[in-house]
């Protein structure tokens, strides 16, 4: 079964510091990987996605993620945190054609320290 | 593009009543829509997959007679919580998969906060 693990349910960084949110997946076949952001009482917004093209994926709001097959990881980074980045972040995985389900990680709450 | 709306955004109802939540894809067609439930400070739990013109597929442990799903058109799916009880209070989120999409990207609605008194 497909699964994704997010290490760290809470991450705090200072404004201007590097943001690193970790995501590892479990799969025996090539995955599709996604990062979503959720602001309070709102739905999910797609930050970026990996679909077997370039391993370094750039998304919105300055975020990027690198797919590392050898480490089964898809960590999310941003060079310089902004106060507006405070939110809940979810990593999700999907596999192959015909299996349309997204499996979500448990989420990481990002807090930005002024 | 790829906007999904939900209505209502918030609903409060009395125990025993039924509540209908609408999910619409505004600028694309969605053969498949998904319904999720999210408890406070937790991740999204897939409840069911809704396919236009056919019966929904429910995840294990989700009561199909309690959570009725109808996907009557390529832009509209509805979730009806029947005989709602306080334990049904939650944040319900729908998503839509664009028809013809090849990598399962889902576009999410803003969610509906259901409170059952």
PDB file of C-alpha atoms in Angstrom:
ATOM      1  CA  UNK A   1       0.000   0.000   0.000  1.00  0.00           C
ATOM      2  CA  UNK A   2       1.113   3.506  -0.694  1.00  0.00           C
ATOM      3  CA  UNK A   3       2.021   5.735   2.206  1.00  0.00           C
ATOM      4  CA  UNK A   4       3.715   8.999   2.988  1.00  0.00           C
ATOM      5  CA  UNK A   5       5.365  10.106   6.200  1.00  0.00           C
ATOM      6  CA  UNK A   6       5.907  13.676   7.260  1.00  0.00           C
ATOM      7  CA  UNK A   7       8.566  14.046   9.911  1.00  0.00           C
ATOM      8  CA  UNK A   8       7.752  16.750  12.409  1.00  0.00           C
ATOM      9  CA  UNK A   9       4.182  17.744  13.110  1.00  0.00           C
ATOM     10  CA  UNK A  10       5.344  21.230  14.065  1.00  0.00           C
ATOM     11  CA  UNK A  11       8.199  23.249  12.623  1.00  0.00           C
ATOM     12  CA  UNK A  12       9.172  26.750  13.720  1.00  0.00           C
ATOM     13  CA  UNK A  13      11.585  28.954  11.832  1.00  0.00           C
ATOM     14  CA  UNK A  14      12.562  32.574  12.093  1.00  0.00           C
ATOM     15  CA  UNK A  15      11.461  35.014   9.447  1.00  0.00           C
ATOM     16  CA  UNK A  16      14.088  35.017   6.706  1.00  0.00           C
ATOM     17  CA  UNK A  17      15.455  31.592   7.629  1.00  0.00           C
ATOM     18  CA  UNK A  18      15.424  28.437   5.551  1.00  0.00           C
ATOM     19  CA  UNK A  19      12.250  26.378   5.585  1.00  0.00           C
ATOM     20  CA  UNK A  20      12.634  22.596   5.361  1.00  0.00           C
ATOM     21  CA  UNK A  21       9.614  20.310   5.624  1.00  0.00           C
ATOM     22  CA  UNK A  22      10.288  16.616   5.317  1.00  0.00           C
ATOM     23  CA  UNK A  23       8.322  14.000   3.405  1.00  0.00           C
ATOM     24  CA  UNK A  24       9.183  10.365   2.729  1.00  0.00           C
ATOM     25  CA  UNK A  25       7.099   7.967   0.701  1.00  0.00           C
ATOM     26  CA  UNK A  26       6.766   4.238   0.466  1.00  0.00           C
ATOM     27  CA  UNK A  27       6.308   2.694  -2.958  1.00  0.00           C
ATOM     28  CA  UNK A  28       7.402  -0.101  -5.223  1.00  0.00           C
ATOM     29  CA  UNK A  29       6.467   1.848  -8.346  1.00  0.00           C
ATOM     30  CA  UNK A  30       7.204   5.399  -9.451  1.00  0.00           C
ATOM     31  CA  UNK A  31       5.009   7.813  -7.542  1.00  0.00           C
ATOM     32  CA  UNK A  32       3.389  11.114  -8.251  1.00  0.00           C
ATOM     33  CA  UNK A  33       4.093  13.456  -5.353  1.00  0.00           C
ATOM     34  CA  UNK A  34       2.390  16.641  -4.266  1.00  0.00           C
ATOM     35  CA  UNK A  35       2.748  19.342  -1.648  1.00  0.00           C
ATOM     36  CA  UNK A  36      -0.350  21.219  -0.574  1.00  0.00           C
ATOM     37  CA  UNK A  37      -0.761  24.169   1.794  1.00  0.00           C
ATOM     38  CA  UNK A  38      -3.800  24.795   3.958  1.00  0.00           C
ATOM     39  CA  UNK A  39      -4.573  28.065   5.680  1.00  0.00           C
ATOM     40  CA  UNK A  40      -6.979  28.057   8.639  1.00  0.00           C
ATOM     41  CA  UNK A  41     -10.535  27.098   7.740  1.00  0.00           C
ATOM     42  CA  UNK A  42      -9.708  26.821   4.067  1.00  0.00           C
ATOM     43  CA  UNK A  43      -9.255  24.083   1.524  1.00  0.00           C
ATOM     44  CA  UNK A  44      -5.954  22.914   0.121  1.00  0.00           C
ATOM     45  CA  UNK A  45      -3.887  24.790  -2.408  1.00  0.00           C
ATOM     46  CA  UNK A  46      -1.353  22.999  -4.583  1.00  0.00           C
ATOM     47  CA  UNK A  47       2.195  24.253  -4.056  1.00  0.00           C
ATOM     48  CA  UNK A  48       3.961  21.940  -6.464  1.00  0.00           C
ATOM     49  CA  UNK A  49       3.929  18.457  -7.937  1.00  0.00           C
ATOM     50  CA  UNK A  50       6.360  15.825  -9.168  1.00  0.00           C
ATOM     51  CA  UNK A  51       5.192  13.773 -12.123  1.00  0.00           C
ATOM     52  CA  UNK A  52       8.383  11.976 -13.240  1.00  0.00           C
ATOM     53  CA  UNK A  53       9.835  14.859 -15.200  1.00  0.00           C
ATOM     54  CA  UNK A  54      12.499  17.052 -13.572  1.00  0.00           C
ATOM     55  CA  UNK A  55      13.515  15.895 -10.106  1.00  0.00           C
ATOM     56  CA  UNK A  56      13.798  19.464  -8.822  1.00  0.00           C
ATOM     57  CA  UNK A  57      10.359  20.981  -8.883  1.00  0.00           C
ATOM     58  CA  UNK A  58       9.634  24.655  -8.422  1.00  0.00           C
ATOM     59  CA  UNK A  59       6.285  25.760  -7.122  1.00  0.00           C
ATOM     60  CA  UNK A  60       4.415  28.843  -6.097  1.00  0.00           C
ATOM     61  CA  UNK A  61       5.429  31.320  -3.401  1.00  0.00           C
ATOM     62  CA  UNK A  62       9.134  30.490  -3.728  1.00  0.00           C
ATOM     63  CA  UNK A  63       8.831  26.858  -2.638  1.00  0.00           C
ATOM     64  CA  UNK A  64      10.628  23.997  -4.282  1.00  0.00           C
ATOM     65  CA  UNK A  65      11.067  20.280  -3.673  1.00  0.00           C
ATOM     66  CA  UNK A  66      13.507  17.669  -4.857  1.00  0.00           C
ATOM     67  CA  UNK A  67      12.545  14.103  -5.647  1.00  0.00           C
ATOM     68  CA  UNK A  68      15.254  11.713  -4.449  1.00  0.00           C
ATOM     69  CA  UNK A  69      14.493   8.156  -5.420  1.00  0.00           C
ATOM     70  CA  UNK A  70      17.438   6.701  -3.486  1.00  0.00           C
ATOM     71  CA  UNK A  71      16.129   8.293  -0.299  1.00  0.00           C
ATOM     72  CA  UNK A  72      12.410   7.945  -1.165  1.00  0.00           C
ATOM     73  CA  UNK A  73      12.068  11.572  -0.181  1.00  0.00           C
ATOM     74  CA  UNK A  74      10.365  14.702  -1.461  1.00  0.00           C
ATOM     75  CA  UNK A  75      11.300  17.425   1.007  1.00  0.00           C
ATOM     76  CA  UNK A  76       9.873  20.918   0.642  1.00  0.00           C
ATOM     77  CA  UNK A  77      12.168  23.929   0.973  1.00  0.00           C
ATOM     78  CA  UNK A  78      12.096  27.691   0.770  1.00  0.00           C
ATOM     79  CA  UNK A  79      15.264  29.766   1.131  1.00  0.00           C
ATOM     80  CA  UNK A  80      13.750  32.591   3.144  1.00  0.00           C
ATOM     81  CA  UNK A  81      10.629  32.254   5.276  1.00  0.00           C
ATOM     82  CA  UNK A  82       7.955  34.924   5.237  1.00  0.00           C
ATOM     83  CA  UNK A  83       5.294  35.520   7.839  1.00  0.00           C
ATOM     84  CA  UNK A  84       2.634  34.630   5.280  1.00  0.00           C
ATOM     85  CA  UNK A  85       4.089  31.110   5.009  1.00  0.00           C
ATOM     86  CA  UNK A  86       2.602  30.171   8.382  1.00  0.00           C
ATOM     87  CA  UNK A  87       0.135  27.390   7.581  1.00  0.00           C
ATOM     88  CA  UNK A  88      -0.364  23.626   7.537  1.00  0.00           C
ATOM     89  CA  UNK A  89       1.519  21.737   4.850  1.00  0.00           C
ATOM     90  CA  UNK A  90       0.548  18.324   3.522  1.00  0.00           C
ATOM     91  CA  UNK A  91       2.581  15.959   1.421  1.00  0.00           C
ATOM     92  CA  UNK A  92       0.563  13.551  -0.722  1.00  0.00           C
ATOM     93  CA  UNK A  93       1.295  10.624  -2.998  1.00  0.00           C
ATOM     94  CA  UNK A  94      -0.525   8.962  -5.825  1.00  0.00           C
ATOM     95  CA  UNK A  95       0.454   6.015  -7.946  1.00  0.00           C
ATOM     96  CA  UNK A  96       0.000   4.927 -11.548  1.00  0.00           C
ATOM     97  CA  UNK A  97      -2.798   5.404 -13.939  1.00  0.00           C
ATOM     98  CA  UNK A  98      -6.169   4.179 -12.793  1.00  0.00           C
ATOM     99  CA  UNK A  99      -5.440   4.626  -9.104  1.00  0.00           C
ATOM    100  CA  UNK A 100      -6.794   8.054  -8.483  1.00  0.00           C
ATOM    101  CA  UNK A 101      -6.536   8.236  -4.744  1.00  0.00           C
ATOM    102  CA  UNK A 102      -4.301  10.712  -3.031  1.00  0.00           C
ATOM    103  CA  UNK A 103      -2.812   9.529   0.216  1.00  0.00           C
ATOM    104  CA  UNK A 104      -1.937  12.365   2.551  1.00  0.00           C
ATOM    105  CA  UNK A 105       0.670  12.647   5.229  1.00  0.00           C
ATOM    106  CA  UNK A 106      -0.316  13.783   8.666  1.00  0.00           C
ATOM    107  CA  UNK A 107       0.689  17.357   7.986  1.00  0.00           C
ATOM    108  CA  UNK A 108       3.269  19.780   9.332  1.00  0.00           C
ATOM    109  CA  UNK A 109       2.278  23.020  10.959  1.00  0.00           C
ATOM    110  CA  UNK A 110       4.760  25.742  10.075  1.00  0.00           C
ATOM    111  CA  UNK A 111       5.149  28.658  12.464  1.00  0.00           C
ATOM    112  CA  UNK A 112       7.176  31.716  11.534  1.00  0.00           C
ATOM    113  CA  UNK A 113       8.904  33.561  14.351  1.00  0.00           C
ATOM    114  CA  UNK A 114       9.169  37.328  13.795  1.00  0.00           C
TER     115      UNK A 114
ATOM    116  CA  UNK B   1      -8.292  28.075 -14.003  1.00  0.00           C
ATOM    117  CA  UNK B   2      -9.205  24.937 -12.052  1.00  0.00           C
ATOM    118  CA  UNK B   3     -11.444  26.494  -9.443  1.00  0.00           C
ATOM    119  CA  UNK B   4     -13.611  24.368  -7.180  1.00  0.00           C
ATOM    120  CA  UNK B   5     -16.353  25.857  -5.042  1.00  0.00           C
ATOM    121  CA  UNK B   6     -18.293  24.450  -2.120  1.00  0.00           C
ATOM    122  CA  UNK B   7     -21.596  25.553  -0.730  1.00  0.00           C
ATOM    123  CA  UNK B   8     -22.341  26.280   2.008  1.00  0.00           C
ATOM    124  CA  UNK B   9     -19.084  27.273   3.664  1.00  0.00           C
ATOM    125  CA  UNK B  10     -20.599  26.830   7.114  1.00  0.00           C
ATOM    126  CA  UNK B  11     -23.730  25.108   8.306  1.00  0.00           C
ATOM    127  CA  UNK B  12     -25.212  24.546  11.728  1.00  0.00           C
ATOM    128  CA  UNK B  13     -28.029  22.081  12.074  1.00  0.00           C
ATOM    129  CA  UNK B  14     -29.980  20.233  14.707  1.00  0.00           C
ATOM    130  CA  UNK B  15     -29.367  16.593  15.451  1.00  0.00           C
ATOM    131  CA  UNK B  16     -31.496  14.336  13.245  1.00  0.00           C
ATOM    132  CA  UNK B  17     -31.701  16.657  10.270  1.00  0.00           C
ATOM    133  CA  UNK B  18     -30.048  16.165   6.894  1.00  0.00           C
ATOM    134  CA  UNK B  19     -27.545  18.518   5.333  1.00  0.00           C
ATOM    135  CA  UNK B  20     -26.538  18.776   1.686  1.00  0.00           C
ATOM    136  CA  UNK B  21     -23.137  20.090   0.619  1.00  0.00           C
ATOM    137  CA  UNK B  22     -22.447  21.011  -2.995  1.00  0.00           C
ATOM    138  CA  UNK B  23     -19.121  20.789  -4.775  1.00  0.00           C
ATOM    139  CA  UNK B  24     -18.734  22.446  -8.160  1.00  0.00           C
ATOM    140  CA  UNK B  25     -15.894  22.642 -10.637  1.00  0.00           C
ATOM    141  CA  UNK B  26     -16.325  26.130 -12.060  1.00  0.00           C
ATOM    142  CA  UNK B  27     -14.088  26.192 -15.107  1.00  0.00           C
ATOM    143  CA  UNK B  28     -13.369  22.576 -15.974  1.00  0.00           C
ATOM    144  CA  UNK B  29     -15.099  19.252 -16.262  1.00  0.00           C
ATOM    145  CA  UNK B  30     -14.520  16.682 -13.577  1.00  0.00           C
ATOM    146  CA  UNK B  31     -15.418  13.090 -14.216  1.00  0.00           C
ATOM    147  CA  UNK B  32     -14.193  12.233 -10.759  1.00  0.00           C
ATOM    148  CA  UNK B  33     -14.652  14.107  -7.518  1.00  0.00           C
ATOM    149  CA  UNK B  34     -13.558  13.162  -4.043  1.00  0.00           C
ATOM    150  CA  UNK B  35     -14.978  13.835  -0.607  1.00  0.00           C
ATOM    151  CA  UNK B  36     -12.725  14.165   2.411  1.00  0.00           C
ATOM    152  CA  UNK B  37     -13.314  14.704   6.075  1.00  0.00           C
ATOM    153  CA  UNK B  38     -10.867  16.535   8.277  1.00  0.00           C
ATOM    154  CA  UNK B  39     -10.899  16.576  12.057  1.00  0.00           C
ATOM    155  CA  UNK B  40      -9.255  19.441  13.918  1.00  0.00           C
ATOM    156  CA  UNK B  41      -5.492  19.485  13.559  1.00  0.00           C
ATOM    157  CA  UNK B  42      -5.529  16.256  11.580  1.00  0.00           C
ATOM    158  CA  UNK B  43      -4.995  15.182   8.025  1.00  0.00           C
ATOM    159  CA  UNK B  44      -7.613  14.590   5.374  1.00  0.00           C
ATOM    160  CA  UNK B  45      -9.445  11.300   5.392  1.00  0.00           C
ATOM    161  CA  UNK B  46     -10.866  10.164   2.075  1.00  0.00           C
ATOM    162  CA  UNK B  47     -14.520   9.262   2.469  1.00  0.00           C
ATOM    163  CA  UNK B  48     -15.528   8.396  -1.053  1.00  0.00           C
ATOM    164  CA  UNK B  49     -14.769   8.726  -4.729  1.00  0.00           C
ATOM    165  CA  UNK B  50     -17.561  10.088  -6.846  1.00  0.00           C
ATOM    166  CA  UNK B  51     -17.789   9.328 -10.549  1.00  0.00           C
ATOM    167  CA  UNK B  52     -20.183  11.134 -12.843  1.00  0.00           C
ATOM    168  CA  UNK B  53     -23.128   8.983 -13.768  1.00  0.00           C
ATOM    169  CA  UNK B  54     -22.291   6.069 -11.512  1.00  0.00           C
ATOM    170  CA  UNK B  55     -22.366   5.067  -7.878  1.00  0.00           C
ATOM    171  CA  UNK B  56     -19.784   6.430  -5.527  1.00  0.00           C
ATOM    172  CA  UNK B  57     -17.058   4.225  -4.127  1.00  0.00           C
ATOM    173  CA  UNK B  58     -16.831   4.481  -0.366  1.00  0.00           C
ATOM    174  CA  UNK B  59     -13.765   3.918   1.742  1.00  0.00           C
ATOM    175  CA  UNK B  60     -13.790   1.208   4.357  1.00  0.00           C
ATOM    176  CA  UNK B  61     -15.666   2.251   7.456  1.00  0.00           C
ATOM    177  CA  UNK B  62     -17.677   5.026   5.803  1.00  0.00           C
ATOM    178  CA  UNK B  63     -21.439   4.465   5.956  1.00  0.00           C
ATOM    179  CA  UNK B  64     -22.826   4.910   2.475  1.00  0.00           C
ATOM    180  CA  UNK B  65     -26.389   5.203   3.739  1.00  0.00           C
ATOM    181  CA  UNK B  66     -25.385   8.040   6.017  1.00  0.00           C
ATOM    182  CA  UNK B  67     -23.200   9.937   3.582  1.00  0.00           C
ATOM    183  CA  UNK B  68     -25.112  10.006   0.308  1.00  0.00           C
ATOM    184  CA  UNK B  69     -23.145  11.116  -2.722  1.00  0.00           C
ATOM    185  CA  UNK B  70     -24.587  12.132  -6.055  1.00  0.00           C
ATOM    186  CA  UNK B  71     -22.491  13.139  -9.070  1.00  0.00           C
ATOM    187  CA  UNK B  72     -25.158  14.049 -11.584  1.00  0.00           C
ATOM    188  CA  UNK B  73     -23.072  16.161 -13.942  1.00  0.00           C
ATOM    189  CA  UNK B  74     -19.468  16.771 -14.912  1.00  0.00           C
ATOM    190  CA  UNK B  75     -19.343  19.866 -12.728  1.00  0.00           C
ATOM    191  CA  UNK B  76     -21.406  19.012  -9.667  1.00  0.00           C
ATOM    192  CA  UNK B  77     -21.207  16.483  -6.861  1.00  0.00           C
ATOM    193  CA  UNK B  78     -23.255  16.603  -3.683  1.00  0.00           C
ATOM    194  CA  UNK B  79     -22.729  15.064  -0.277  1.00  0.00           C
ATOM    195  CA  UNK B  80     -25.776  14.647   1.930  1.00  0.00           C
ATOM    196  CA  UNK B  81     -25.239  13.880   5.579  1.00  0.00           C
ATOM    197  CA  UNK B  82     -28.436  12.133   6.613  1.00  0.00           C
ATOM    198  CA  UNK B  83     -29.781  12.169  10.154  1.00  0.00           C
ATOM    199  CA  UNK B  84     -26.795  14.143  11.322  1.00  0.00           C
ATOM    200  CA  UNK B  85     -25.485  13.717  14.845  1.00  0.00           C
ATOM    201  CA  UNK B  86     -22.919  15.717  16.822  1.00  0.00           C
ATOM    202  CA  UNK B  87     -20.180  13.214  15.954  1.00  0.00           C
ATOM    203  CA  UNK B  88     -20.683  14.139  12.291  1.00  0.00           C
ATOM    204  CA  UNK B  89     -19.474  17.650  13.041  1.00  0.00           C
ATOM    205  CA  UNK B  90     -16.351  18.155  10.990  1.00  0.00           C
ATOM    206  CA  UNK B  91     -14.725  20.008   8.121  1.00  0.00           C
ATOM    207  CA  UNK B  92     -15.734  18.453   4.803  1.00  0.00           C
ATOM    208  CA  UNK B  93     -13.574  19.118   1.762  1.00  0.00           C
ATOM    209  CA  UNK B  94     -14.204  18.092  -1.810  1.00  0.00           C
ATOM    210  CA  UNK B  95     -11.769  17.887  -4.669  1.00  0.00           C
ATOM    211  CA  UNK B  96     -12.105  17.423  -8.396  1.00  0.00           C
ATOM    212  CA  UNK B  97      -9.909  15.678 -10.889  1.00  0.00           C
ATOM    213  CA  UNK B  98      -9.879  17.305 -14.294  1.00  0.00           C
ATOM    214  CA  UNK B  99     -11.223  14.984 -16.985  1.00  0.00           C
ATOM    215  CA  UNK B 100      -8.294  13.681 -19.006  1.00  0.00           C
ATOM    216  CA  UNK B 101      -5.674  14.503 -16.388  1.00  0.00           C
ATOM    217  CA  UNK B 102      -2.852  12.024 -16.541  1.00  0.00           C
ATOM    218  CA  UNK B 103      -1.287  12.338 -13.104  1.00  0.00           C
ATOM    219  CA  UNK B 104      -4.153  12.459 -10.660  1.00  0.00           C
ATOM    220  CA  UNK B 105      -3.855  16.104  -9.691  1.00  0.00           C
ATOM    221  CA  UNK B 106      -6.828  17.142  -7.622  1.00  0.00           C
ATOM    222  CA  UNK B 107      -8.158  20.651  -7.153  1.00  0.00           C
ATOM    223  CA  UNK B 108      -9.683  21.320  -3.773  1.00  0.00           C
ATOM    224  CA  UNK B 109     -12.680  23.289  -2.673  1.00  0.00           C
ATOM    225  CA  UNK B 110     -12.552  25.697   0.272  1.00  0.00           C
ATOM    226  CA  UNK B 111     -14.314  23.282   2.600  1.00  0.00           C
ATOM    227  CA  UNK B 112     -17.582  23.216   4.534  1.00  0.00           C
ATOM    228  CA  UNK B 113     -17.669  23.443   8.312  1.00  0.00           C
ATOM    229  CA  UNK B 114     -20.562  21.342   9.631  1.00  0.00           C
ATOM    230  CA  UNK B 115     -21.685  21.745  13.220  1.00  0.00           C
ATOM    231  CA  UNK B 116     -24.423  19.483  14.508  1.00  0.00           C
ATOM    232  CA  UNK B 117     -26.061  20.599  17.733  1.00  0.00           C
TER     233      UNK B 117
END
